[in-house]
XYZ file of C-alpha atoms in Angstrom:
704
model
C -0.399 -132.417 -13.578
C -3.986 -133.540 -13.367
C -4.779 -130.681 -10.965
C -3.166 -128.115 -13.269
C -5.043 -129.492 -16.223
C -8.380 -129.298 -14.374
C -7.687 -125.625 -13.417
C -6.885 -124.911 -17.054
C -10.115 -126.448 -18.202
C -12.136 -124.463 -15.600
C -10.758 -121.050 -16.759
C -13.001 -119.614 -19.486
C -11.700 -115.974 -19.484
C -8.460 -114.984 -21.154
C -6.054 -112.282 -19.955
C -6.962 -110.091 -22.900
C -10.645 -110.278 -21.972
C -9.832 -109.411 -18.345
C -7.806 -106.366 -19.426
C -10.511 -105.173 -21.832
C -13.200 -105.667 -19.202
C -11.054 -103.789 -16.676
C -10.625 -100.875 -19.084
C -14.383 -100.734 -19.719
C -15.207 -101.008 -16.014
C -12.795 -98.115 -15.260
C -13.725 -96.035 -18.288
C -17.479 -95.820 -17.701
C -17.289 -94.555 -14.079
C -14.421 -92.285 -15.108
C -16.564 -90.652 -17.760
C -19.435 -90.184 -15.320
C -17.193 -88.872 -12.544
C -15.380 -86.598 -15.005
C -18.660 -85.211 -16.307
C -19.868 -84.566 -12.760
C -16.499 -83.067 -11.836
C -16.431 -80.779 -14.841
C -19.987 -79.635 -14.159
C -19.121 -79.119 -10.495
C -16.015 -77.223 -11.563
C -18.111 -75.095 -13.894
C -20.554 -74.309 -11.088
C -17.704 -73.630 -8.651
C -16.033 -71.367 -11.188
C -19.287 -69.483 -11.720
C -19.804 -69.111 -7.958
C -16.189 -68.002 -7.522
C -16.684 -65.473 -10.313
C -19.871 -64.195 -8.655
C -18.110 -63.912 -5.295
C -15.036 -62.253 -6.787
C -17.057 -59.767 -8.816
C -19.332 -58.983 -5.862
C -16.288 -58.322 -3.686
C -14.821 -56.186 -6.468
C -18.027 -54.138 -6.705
C -18.043 -53.732 -2.913
C -14.395 -52.667 -2.834
C -14.911 -50.154 -5.640
C -18.000 -48.703 -3.945
C -15.870 -48.178 -0.825
C -13.229 -46.615 -3.091
C -15.927 -44.163 -4.249
C -16.592 -43.277 -0.607
C -12.883 -42.742 0.005
C -12.494 -40.543 -3.082
C -15.475 -38.413 -2.091
C -14.314 -38.354 1.537
C -10.890 -37.069 0.441
C -12.535 -34.133 -1.284
C -14.810 -33.513 1.732
C -11.814 -33.555 4.109
C -9.878 -31.228 1.785
C -12.789 -28.759 1.852
C -13.048 -29.012 5.650
C -9.308 -28.304 5.981
C -9.680 -25.272 3.700
C -12.715 -24.151 5.724
C -10.465 -23.783 8.809
C -8.016 -21.492 6.996
C -6.892 -18.493 9.039
C -7.083 -16.240 5.979
C -10.771 -17.105 5.603
C -11.394 -16.325 9.271
C -9.704 -12.931 8.768
C -11.792 -12.239 5.658
C -8.723 -12.148 3.397
C -10.512 -13.708 0.408
C -7.713 -13.044 -2.095
C -5.153 -14.937 0.005
C -7.677 -17.733 0.525
C -8.337 -17.748 -3.264
C -4.614 -18.350 -3.884
C -4.551 -21.154 -1.324
C -7.656 -22.798 -2.794
C -6.175 -22.448 -6.282
C -3.077 -24.413 -5.205
C -4.836 -26.924 -2.939
C -3.911 -29.861 -5.217
C -7.431 -31.279 -5.585
C -8.320 -33.723 -8.342
C -8.433 -32.218 -11.833
C -10.593 -31.104 -13.491
C -12.279 -29.344 -10.572
C -12.690 -25.868 -9.145
C -13.615 -24.260 -5.839
C -16.164 -21.526 -5.173
C -16.929 -19.555 -2.001
C -20.525 -18.472 -1.327
C -22.303 -16.477 1.284
C -25.356 -18.255 2.791
C -27.512 -15.829 0.809
C -26.133 -17.279 -2.448
C -23.770 -14.459 -3.403
C -20.582 -15.741 -5.051
C -17.417 -14.308 -3.483
C -15.025 -16.033 -5.924
C -14.625 -19.071 -8.165
C -11.174 -20.525 -8.897
C -12.284 -21.284 -12.448
C -12.060 -17.550 -13.223
C -9.576 -14.915 -12.014
C -10.107 -13.394 -8.620
C -12.343 -10.327 -8.623
C -14.511 -11.351 -11.586
C -18.137 -10.687 -10.700
C -20.352 -13.738 -10.966
C -24.124 -14.130 -10.730
C -25.680 -15.473 -7.546
C -25.946 -19.244 -7.091
C -29.109 -20.977 -8.315
C -28.491 -23.915 -5.935
C -30.142 -22.230 -2.972
C -31.736 -25.502 -1.806
C -28.284 -27.109 -1.427
C -26.826 -24.031 0.292
C -29.831 -23.864 2.625
C -29.407 -27.556 3.480
C -25.715 -27.081 4.383
C -26.572 -24.026 6.485
C -29.274 -25.911 8.398
C -27.396 -29.191 8.918
C -23.923 -27.578 9.320
C -22.555 -30.668 7.585
C -20.992 -31.262 4.135
C -23.389 -32.256 1.351
C -22.569 -34.181 -1.864
C -24.924 -33.527 -4.769
C -26.052 -35.864 -7.532
C -24.968 -35.349 -11.150
C -26.478 -32.217 -12.690
C -25.824 -29.803 -15.553
C -24.314 -26.462 -14.493
C -26.378 -23.470 -15.520
C -23.321 -21.318 -16.305
C -20.832 -23.799 -17.763
C -23.296 -26.252 -19.326
C -21.090 -29.086 -18.016
C -22.166 -32.124 -16.054
C -21.006 -31.589 -12.468
C -21.029 -33.055 -8.983
C -20.818 -30.489 -6.185
C -19.537 -30.928 -2.631
C -20.640 -28.136 -0.269
C -19.064 -27.657 3.168
C -19.964 -25.054 5.829
C -17.395 -22.525 7.044
C -18.238 -22.023 10.716
C -16.906 -18.874 12.352
C -17.979 -17.879 15.876
C -20.551 -20.726 16.038
C -22.362 -19.633 12.863
C -22.209 -20.633 9.220
C -20.409 -17.606 7.783
C -19.699 -19.009 4.316
C -20.228 -22.127 2.236
C -17.252 -23.645 0.402
C -18.116 -25.607 -2.750
C -16.027 -27.995 -4.826
C -17.255 -28.678 -8.360
C -16.068 -31.995 -9.837
C -16.619 -33.171 -13.395
C -17.458 -36.814 -14.147
C -13.926 -37.156 -15.569
C -12.647 -37.702 -12.010
C -14.869 -40.787 -11.598
C -14.130 -41.808 -15.186
C -10.483 -41.915 -14.138
C -11.345 -44.233 -11.232
C -12.959 -46.695 -13.672
C -10.048 -46.344 -16.066
C -7.554 -47.137 -13.273
C -9.333 -50.471 -12.618
C -8.427 -51.719 -16.136
C -11.813 -53.229 -16.797
C -11.745 -55.966 -19.469
C -12.735 -54.846 -22.972
C -15.944 -56.854 -23.127
C -17.091 -55.859 -19.637
C -18.895 -52.729 -18.536
C -18.422 -50.747 -15.299
C -20.430 -47.744 -14.189
C -20.709 -45.279 -11.292
C -24.257 -44.238 -10.272
C -25.270 -41.385 -7.996
C -28.097 -41.562 -5.470
C -30.708 -40.910 -8.178
C -29.395 -43.969 -10.138
C -28.001 -41.683 -12.859
C -24.785 -42.673 -14.662
C -21.848 -40.512 -13.517
C -19.144 -42.535 -15.312
C -19.082 -45.584 -17.628
C -16.298 -47.702 -19.054
C -17.977 -48.180 -22.455
C -19.182 -45.186 -24.526
C -19.276 -42.714 -21.616
C -19.880 -39.796 -23.971
C -23.124 -41.467 -25.042
C -24.594 -42.718 -21.779
C -23.270 -40.494 -18.923
C -26.182 -38.520 -17.517
C -28.806 -41.149 -18.363
C -30.679 -43.208 -15.788
C -29.629 -46.822 -15.303
C -31.797 -49.581 -16.788
C -35.099 -50.144 -14.891
C -34.156 -53.579 -13.539
C -30.870 -52.191 -12.152
C -32.790 -49.334 -10.521
C -35.228 -51.799 -8.932
C -32.384 -53.970 -7.647
C -30.578 -50.956 -6.091
C -33.812 -49.829 -4.451
C -34.391 -53.214 -2.833
C -30.888 -54.257 -1.744
C -27.575 -52.712 -0.758
C -25.628 -55.118 -2.993
C -26.207 -58.196 -5.102
C -26.340 -59.518 -8.679
C -28.963 -59.871 -11.381
C -29.503 -60.782 -15.010
C -30.079 -57.634 -17.032
C -29.589 -55.926 -20.376
C -27.303 -52.897 -20.720
C -28.456 -49.619 -22.202
C -26.814 -50.619 -25.480
C -28.788 -53.905 -25.554
C -26.209 -56.482 -24.410
C -27.427 -59.329 -22.114
C -25.179 -59.283 -19.052
C -24.770 -60.573 -15.525
C -24.629 -57.469 -13.328
C -22.983 -57.062 -9.909
C -23.725 -53.949 -7.844
C -22.865 -52.446 -4.455
C -23.993 -49.193 -2.852
C -21.530 -47.163 -0.779
C -22.552 -47.050 2.894
C -21.717 -43.356 3.442
C -22.867 -41.394 0.398
C -25.280 -43.838 -1.257
C -23.451 -43.913 -4.599
C -23.242 -47.251 -6.410
C -20.659 -49.141 -8.432
C -21.945 -51.580 -11.089
C -19.943 -54.179 -13.048
C -21.509 -56.172 -15.902
C -20.102 -59.258 -17.667
C -21.640 -60.353 -21.002
C -23.512 -63.661 -20.858
C -21.551 -64.823 -23.901
C -18.327 -64.549 -21.934
C -19.761 -66.469 -18.996
C -20.942 -69.182 -21.407
C -17.328 -69.766 -22.449
C -16.751 -71.547 -19.143
C -19.463 -74.110 -19.954
C -18.022 -74.486 -23.441
C -14.613 -75.156 -21.971
C -16.072 -77.817 -19.670
C -17.846 -79.462 -22.619
C -14.662 -79.303 -24.655
C -12.630 -80.993 -21.943
C -15.336 -83.596 -21.456
C -15.073 -84.384 -25.171
C -11.312 -84.522 -24.884
C -11.652 -86.892 -21.929
C -13.956 -89.167 -23.894
C -11.485 -89.217 -26.766
C -8.636 -89.968 -24.386
C -10.599 -92.828 -22.801
C -11.412 -94.230 -26.258
C -7.750 -94.005 -27.114
C -6.990 -95.721 -23.823
C -9.248 -98.626 -24.812
C -7.395 -98.995 -28.083
C -4.097 -98.702 -26.260
C -5.273 -101.314 -23.761
C -5.847 -103.713 -26.655
C -2.281 -103.159 -27.788
C -0.910 -103.391 -24.256
C -2.846 -106.564 -23.558
C -1.077 -108.135 -26.488
C 2.272 -106.886 -25.198
C 1.586 -108.148 -21.666
C 0.221 -111.494 -22.790
C 3.517 -112.420 -24.404
C 5.559 -112.505 -21.145
C 2.611 -114.200 -19.444
C 2.530 -116.804 -22.218
C 6.229 -117.232 -21.724
C 5.636 -117.620 -17.972
C 2.916 -120.194 -18.628
C 5.210 -121.985 -21.014
C 7.974 -121.893 -18.404
C 5.572 -123.213 -15.747
C 4.412 -125.980 -18.064
C 8.030 -126.755 -18.838
C 8.798 -126.803 -15.122
C 5.775 -129.051 -14.530
C 6.990 -131.406 -17.171
C 10.420 -131.335 -15.597
C 11.953 -129.370 -18.420
C 14.592 -126.683 -18.215
C 13.361 -123.083 -17.663
C 15.222 -120.417 -19.580
C 16.904 -117.588 -17.686
C 15.101 -114.992 -19.803
C 11.691 -116.274 -18.860
C 12.680 -116.623 -15.262
C 14.219 -113.108 -15.147
C 11.111 -111.517 -16.566
C 8.990 -113.025 -13.830
C 11.500 -111.976 -11.173
C 11.472 -108.344 -12.381
C 7.677 -108.251 -12.188
C 7.803 -109.579 -8.652
C 10.613 -107.204 -7.680
C 8.841 -104.173 -9.138
C 5.637 -105.140 -7.376
C 7.396 -105.530 -4.034
C 9.309 -102.267 -4.575
C 6.123 -100.401 -5.360
C 4.354 -101.863 -2.329
C 7.283 -100.943 -0.089
C 7.543 -97.472 -1.665
C 3.817 -96.869 -1.185
C 4.061 -97.925 2.450
C 7.066 -95.626 2.941
C 5.324 -92.712 1.233
C 2.232 -93.145 3.391
C 4.415 -93.223 6.488
C 6.287 -90.056 5.525
C 3.022 -88.347 4.537
C 1.563 -89.037 7.979
C 4.680 -87.626 9.638
C 4.553 -84.533 7.396
C 0.865 -83.913 8.175
C 1.571 -84.192 11.907
C 4.427 -81.682 11.639
C 2.304 -79.276 9.584
C -0.562 -79.582 12.073
C 1.801 -78.758 14.963
C 3.217 -75.782 13.030
C -0.260 -74.479 12.169
C -1.366 -74.803 15.789
C 1.776 -73.005 16.985
C 1.287 -70.177 14.466
C -2.378 -69.852 15.453
C -1.420 -69.558 19.128
C 1.216 -66.947 18.251
C -1.243 -64.900 16.171
C -3.838 -65.120 18.948
C -1.321 -63.963 21.545
C -0.138 -61.059 19.358
C -3.700 -59.965 18.580
C -4.756 -60.245 22.222
C -1.884 -58.000 23.277
C -2.281 -55.620 20.287
C 1.299 -56.470 19.346
C 2.831 -56.235 15.900
C 5.762 -58.446 14.892
C 8.757 -57.524 12.731
C 12.115 -58.840 11.518
C 15.089 -56.695 10.479
C 18.261 -57.910 8.719
C 21.006 -55.251 9.089
C 23.244 -56.769 6.386
C 20.621 -56.353 3.655
C 18.396 -53.687 5.214
C 15.368 -55.947 4.681
C 12.425 -55.320 6.991
C 9.366 -57.559 7.350
C 6.367 -56.271 9.297
C 2.837 -57.423 10.094
C -0.223 -55.207 9.437
C -0.508 -54.464 13.173
C 3.119 -53.317 13.295
C 2.553 -51.043 10.289
C -0.596 -49.703 11.947
C 1.506 -48.661 14.977
C 3.352 -46.305 12.598
C 0.130 -45.028 11.004
C 0.599 -47.084 7.839
C -2.014 -49.059 5.910
C -2.296 -52.845 6.215
C -0.979 -53.395 2.657
C 1.225 -50.297 2.430
C 4.873 -51.142 1.621
C 7.298 -49.765 4.191
C 11.096 -49.888 4.581
C 13.354 -49.586 7.597
C 14.371 -46.088 6.454
C 10.702 -45.075 6.268
C 10.123 -46.086 9.891
C 13.312 -44.354 11.082
C 12.186 -41.158 9.336
C 8.938 -41.258 11.328
C 10.721 -41.324 14.713
C 10.595 -38.009 16.559
C 13.893 -36.105 15.949
C 14.541 -35.930 19.713
C 14.271 -39.755 20.035
C 16.251 -40.907 16.972
C 19.599 -40.878 18.766
C 18.163 -43.066 21.559
C 16.705 -45.546 19.041
C 19.951 -45.681 17.053
C 22.021 -46.261 20.194
C 19.668 -49.013 21.450
C 19.824 -50.901 18.125
C 23.612 -50.516 17.902
C 24.127 -51.885 21.438
C 21.823 -54.849 20.757
C 23.640 -55.701 17.506
C 27.113 -55.273 18.997
C 26.451 -57.282 22.152
C 23.842 -59.636 20.615
C 21.545 -58.671 23.494
C 17.845 -57.985 23.648
C 16.483 -54.671 22.344
C 14.193 -52.591 24.585
C 13.266 -49.068 23.464
C 10.420 -46.570 23.812
C 10.183 -43.572 21.503
C 7.732 -41.253 19.807
C 6.721 -41.582 16.159
C 4.982 -39.048 13.953
C 2.211 -40.520 11.819
C 1.619 -39.346 8.223
C -1.353 -37.289 9.494
C 0.975 -35.368 11.843
C -0.229 -36.930 15.102
C 2.324 -38.074 17.710
C 2.280 -41.575 19.224
C 4.465 -43.554 21.654
C 5.813 -46.939 20.513
C 7.521 -49.658 22.576
C 9.815 -51.979 20.599
C 11.318 -55.234 21.914
C 13.647 -57.467 19.900
C 16.068 -60.388 20.081
C 19.005 -61.413 17.860
C 19.029 -64.625 15.827
C 20.930 -66.147 12.913
C 19.000 -66.372 9.635
C 18.993 -69.317 7.207
C 21.667 -67.570 5.095
C 23.936 -67.069 8.114
C 23.331 -63.315 8.403
C 22.301 -62.099 11.865
C 18.841 -60.619 12.087
C 16.657 -59.177 14.799
C 13.052 -60.244 15.434
C 10.649 -58.674 17.858
C 7.335 -57.043 18.575
C 5.979 -53.481 18.659
C 3.261 -52.023 20.861
C 1.404 -48.699 20.817
C 1.753 -47.308 24.367
C 0.359 -43.842 23.640
C -2.570 -44.283 26.005
C -0.301 -45.449 28.810
C 2.103 -42.530 28.404
C -0.747 -40.035 28.189
C -2.293 -41.572 31.297
C 1.016 -41.228 33.155
C 1.345 -37.595 32.057
C -2.248 -36.862 33.034
C -1.745 -38.506 36.435
C 1.380 -36.426 37.119
C -0.395 -33.253 36.008
C -3.433 -34.027 38.156
C -1.266 -34.720 41.225
C 0.610 -31.448 40.699
C -2.623 -29.533 40.152
C -4.259 -31.178 43.194
C -1.274 -30.234 45.373
C -1.434 -26.647 44.087
C -5.222 -26.355 44.597
C -5.109 -27.825 48.111
C -2.337 -25.425 49.151
C -4.254 -22.422 47.782
C -7.499 -23.532 49.401
C -5.843 -24.120 52.780
C -4.183 -20.702 52.572
C -7.548 -19.058 51.856
C -9.275 -20.944 54.695
C -6.412 -19.985 57.031
C -6.806 -16.313 56.086
C -10.593 -16.412 56.612
C -10.219 -18.205 59.942
C -7.610 -15.716 61.149
C -9.713 -12.667 60.243
C -12.884 -14.252 61.653
C -11.114 -15.063 64.912
C -10.000 -11.475 65.307
C -13.550 -10.278 64.649
C -14.950 -12.801 67.171
C -12.435 -11.797 69.821
C -13.445 -8.144 69.492
C -17.133 -7.383 68.928
C -18.822 -9.938 66.605
C -20.675 -12.677 68.579
C -21.854 -14.395 65.358
C -18.297 -14.892 64.054
C -18.596 -18.670 63.978
C -21.758 -18.532 61.796
C -20.072 -16.017 59.495
C -17.045 -18.286 59.230
C -19.252 -21.267 58.294
C -21.152 -19.144 55.737
C -17.878 -18.158 54.098
C -16.736 -21.770 53.975
C -20.107 -22.682 52.423
C -19.601 -19.939 49.827
C -16.137 -21.316 49.041
C -17.644 -24.808 48.685
C -20.201 -23.519 46.159
C -17.415 -21.854 44.175
C -15.423 -25.113 44.286
C -18.485 -26.961 42.947
C -18.647 -24.484 40.059
C -14.973 -25.087 39.234
C -15.353 -28.852 39.605
C -18.137 -28.785 37.011
C -15.630 -27.294 34.516
C -12.765 -29.586 35.646
C -10.961 -26.548 37.124
C -10.583 -24.955 33.697
C -12.091 -21.686 34.974
C -15.636 -20.317 34.956
C -17.663 -17.528 33.385
C -17.911 -14.323 35.417
C -21.711 -14.381 34.991
C -21.850 -17.942 36.426
C -19.778 -16.857 39.461
C -22.236 -14.025 40.148
C -25.303 -16.232 39.658
C -23.788 -18.861 41.949
C -23.775 -16.380 44.872
C -26.816 -14.196 44.054
C -29.373 -16.684 42.706
C -30.839 -17.455 46.204
C -31.877 -13.770 46.518
C -33.435 -13.411 43.040
C -37.202 -12.808 42.694
C -39.719 -14.671 40.519
C -39.651 -12.174 37.636
C -35.857 -11.869 37.871
C -35.852 -8.073 38.290
C -34.420 -7.731 41.799
C -30.891 -8.684 40.749
C -29.716 -7.670 37.298
C -26.460 -8.783 35.690
C -25.050 -7.180 32.545
C -21.702 -7.453 30.800
C -19.699 -9.274 28.091
C -18.684 -12.955 28.171
C -15.603 -13.224 30.416
C -13.963 -16.528 31.338
C -11.922 -16.388 34.558
C -9.076 -18.606 35.700
C -9.597 -20.700 38.869
C -7.688 -18.266 41.125
C -9.796 -15.331 39.973
C -12.995 -17.371 40.436
C -12.185 -18.133 44.093
C -11.161 -14.562 44.960
C -14.101 -12.926 43.188
C -16.510 -15.498 44.646
C -15.404 -14.519 48.185
C -15.788 -10.829 47.356
C -19.322 -11.252 45.940
C -20.268 -13.454 48.918
C -19.261 -10.705 51.370
C -21.117 -8.041 49.363
C -24.259 -10.197 49.161
C -24.118 -11.022 52.913
C -23.789 -7.325 53.777
C -26.686 -6.435 51.407
C -28.951 -9.063 53.012
C -28.162 -7.927 56.550
C -27.970 -4.139 56.172
C -28.343 -3.144 52.503
C -30.835 -3.236 49.645
C -31.551 -6.992 49.875
C -32.898 -6.494 53.405
C -35.911 -4.583 51.961
C -38.619 -5.939 49.658
C -38.137 -3.090 47.145
C -34.358 -3.282 47.207
C -32.372 -4.106 44.064
C -28.797 -4.942 43.120
C -27.280 -4.186 39.713
C -23.951 -5.797 38.812
C -22.278 -4.579 35.635
C -18.853 -5.379 34.238
C -16.757 -4.392 31.239
C -13.241 -4.572 29.843
C -11.336 -1.281 29.948
C -8.253 -0.646 27.855
C -7.268 2.908 28.714
C -3.626 3.876 28.474
C -2.244 0.937 30.355
C -2.831 -2.795 30.675
C -6.402 -4.067 29.878
C -8.397 -4.602 33.073
C -11.721 -6.083 34.100
C -14.010 -3.635 35.921
C -16.890 -5.023 38.016
C -19.376 -2.557 39.567
C -21.830 -3.461 42.372
C -24.679 -0.946 42.849
C -27.434 -1.249 45.498
C -30.704 0.727 45.449
C -34.129 0.743 47.107
C -32.842 -0.314 50.516
C -32.657 1.525 53.858
C -30.448 4.635 54.058
C -26.763 3.792 54.291
C -24.461 5.236 56.933
C -20.728 5.141 56.360
C -19.146 2.821 58.961
C -16.751 4.357 61.452
C -14.184 1.568 60.950
C -13.312 -0.911 58.225
C -15.356 -4.076 58.599
C -14.207 -7.684 58.372
C -15.817 -8.168 54.957
C -13.973 -5.188 53.479
C -10.680 -6.485 54.834
C -11.314 -9.959 53.416
C -12.238 -8.603 49.972
C -9.283 -6.241 49.756
C -6.794 -8.824 51.055
C -8.060 -11.556 48.693
C -8.044 -9.298 45.643
C -4.667 -7.790 46.464
C -2.931 -11.134 47.115
C -4.536 -13.350 44.441
C -5.559 -10.953 41.656
C -3.342 -7.931 42.012
C -6.506 -5.811 41.875
C -8.149 -3.132 43.950
C -11.570 -2.387 45.477
C -13.358 0.932 45.972
C -16.315 1.083 48.374
C -18.711 4.038 48.414
C -21.289 4.080 51.227
C -23.690 6.525 49.534
C -27.026 7.084 51.370
C -28.975 5.689 48.373
C -27.058 2.426 48.477
C -23.611 0.830 48.618
C -21.523 1.070 45.427
C -18.456 -1.171 45.028
C -16.021 -1.084 42.079
C -13.584 -4.000 41.723
C -10.751 -3.779 39.183
C -8.080 -6.350 38.319
C -5.888 -7.067 35.267
C -7.679 -9.275 32.775
C -4.459 -10.226 30.942
C -3.335 -12.360 33.895
C -6.711 -13.441 35.209
C -8.763 -14.304 32.082
C -8.080 -17.667 30.405
C -10.404 -16.972 27.445
C -10.787 -13.367 26.346
C -12.641 -14.054 23.119
C -15.846 -12.582 24.464
C -14.000 -9.565 25.826
C -12.170 -8.979 22.587
C -15.428 -8.949 20.670
C -17.138 -6.495 23.015
C -14.386 -4.121 24.250
C -17.074 -1.855 25.709
C -16.226 0.691 28.361
C -18.355 0.898 31.471
C -20.311 4.079 32.232
C -22.198 4.252 35.527
């Protein structure tokens, strides 16, 4: 009792004072922390707004590029129209009229000189004055690339326009210039589709910093230059933000981004008054917090009174117990409940912390597993998917959608993907899926898909059955684009087949040359071995010429130069070549190369090339006549020693005639005139020429 009394005398602070002091100690730091938190939140919100708006401006500037690029691609597609190549302008006018370009817009076709052929804004055949945009047309003609103009006022319509000019290249020259005129309404629609907030302002600027479209009062400001500080900012940086004042005098925070391709800019401005609302909200909530804390102090006073009563009862019970009195059950129960609640809370907190640690470990393992899976899929260029046959639901990753030519965020269904499968492969895909579902086995299938742009790709799909959370069976798997592998396999097979064919032909030719040379050597020609080696060397040079073009053929002029260039003089007058552009197939190149080699060898030994004043003229032309078109090649020698007609057919003549007859189906005529040898070689061009474009343009008959 004495000890209890001394402890009671030493205590100078009541429970109420402890509670009030505790409230004050908690309230003051809470106010400071809350103020700092609200200010930090305000700054974070402002930074998040800046980042979000900057990303929005960047995305919209890229959208500008895509919109312009769509129009440029549409013009380039129209520029490759067959009707335009044929000169059928009326048919091309109808196609351009129904091309489906953005409205309002129209298409015009110009000659490089500026003459207007037609304009889809007026009926076909209406005569129009020449273009006054000669600098733009000249630029397209020189660069041979599309050109996008800045905003200007049309001289004929009086409208504000943006023009896209694209060259029409026919036979390696700019034959026409195709122009698309777009009004600012197209870009006004882009801004309108973004649903810009009422108080904000968005604008599209061209390269000269002139307003092409504007969300607020476009009829008043379109065509004007942007404010000077915005112009300075665009000149110094590709994107960013600044404090500025709009053309209608509103202080704003401006975010801008220039498109990387065409140099146009997208600008978004938020009024400063709207940004200040965030600070006002923070101040408001800080005031509310202060009021709540003040109310908490008052409530603490009331609660301290409520808590002190059971404590007083506990003290009274303890004093009663110390005096040996009887303690009431009510007082004792109240103390027991406090103790029980405290122990329950402590135990609950310990249990919660334990479960939280377990949950964090599980989440960490799951995140690590997902990261490894994503890394493996990305490393193998694999896309993942899941298909539930009962509901038809299909879930795909961006990589999987990309394998089918779809965008990363483009929605796609199972029916959409099936529709893209090549018609010849759909039955195989359907059978593979049906077998996997029926037997609950793995799915392995390779098939072709047709992308939205019309290109064909090979896809490999692998899948495995599993039971979903709802009990329905589903199939999960991966997809892989194997186009390159399949193309490589096809190319390898083609190259092996082509190599086998070329080797057989070459060996047959060498065998024929060796056989004829051997006969000549056995009879009268002591230099047969040297002649044989020269012919093999000539074949090797022809092979080098074909190898340089990957065995796609060679020009007739290149074949002649390949054999005759060693005998040409410094002023290039001794050997003259004249004729249209003719592209020969590999078989014709080899046969004609042998023939020219024999003629050149004979001319060097006995003909015009054996004398200093001797000359060789080679002329060729395409003849139509009454029958099948043929290629005629004439070899004429002059200025050499007098020619005597040989008593028997030489080895070279036999080799030429046999090669042409067997490989080309042609014929050779040799005339041993005293003034010089004349040789005329004729063979069908329809079977021997792989590219007759040059011949079709010329179609000139040969006259000796």
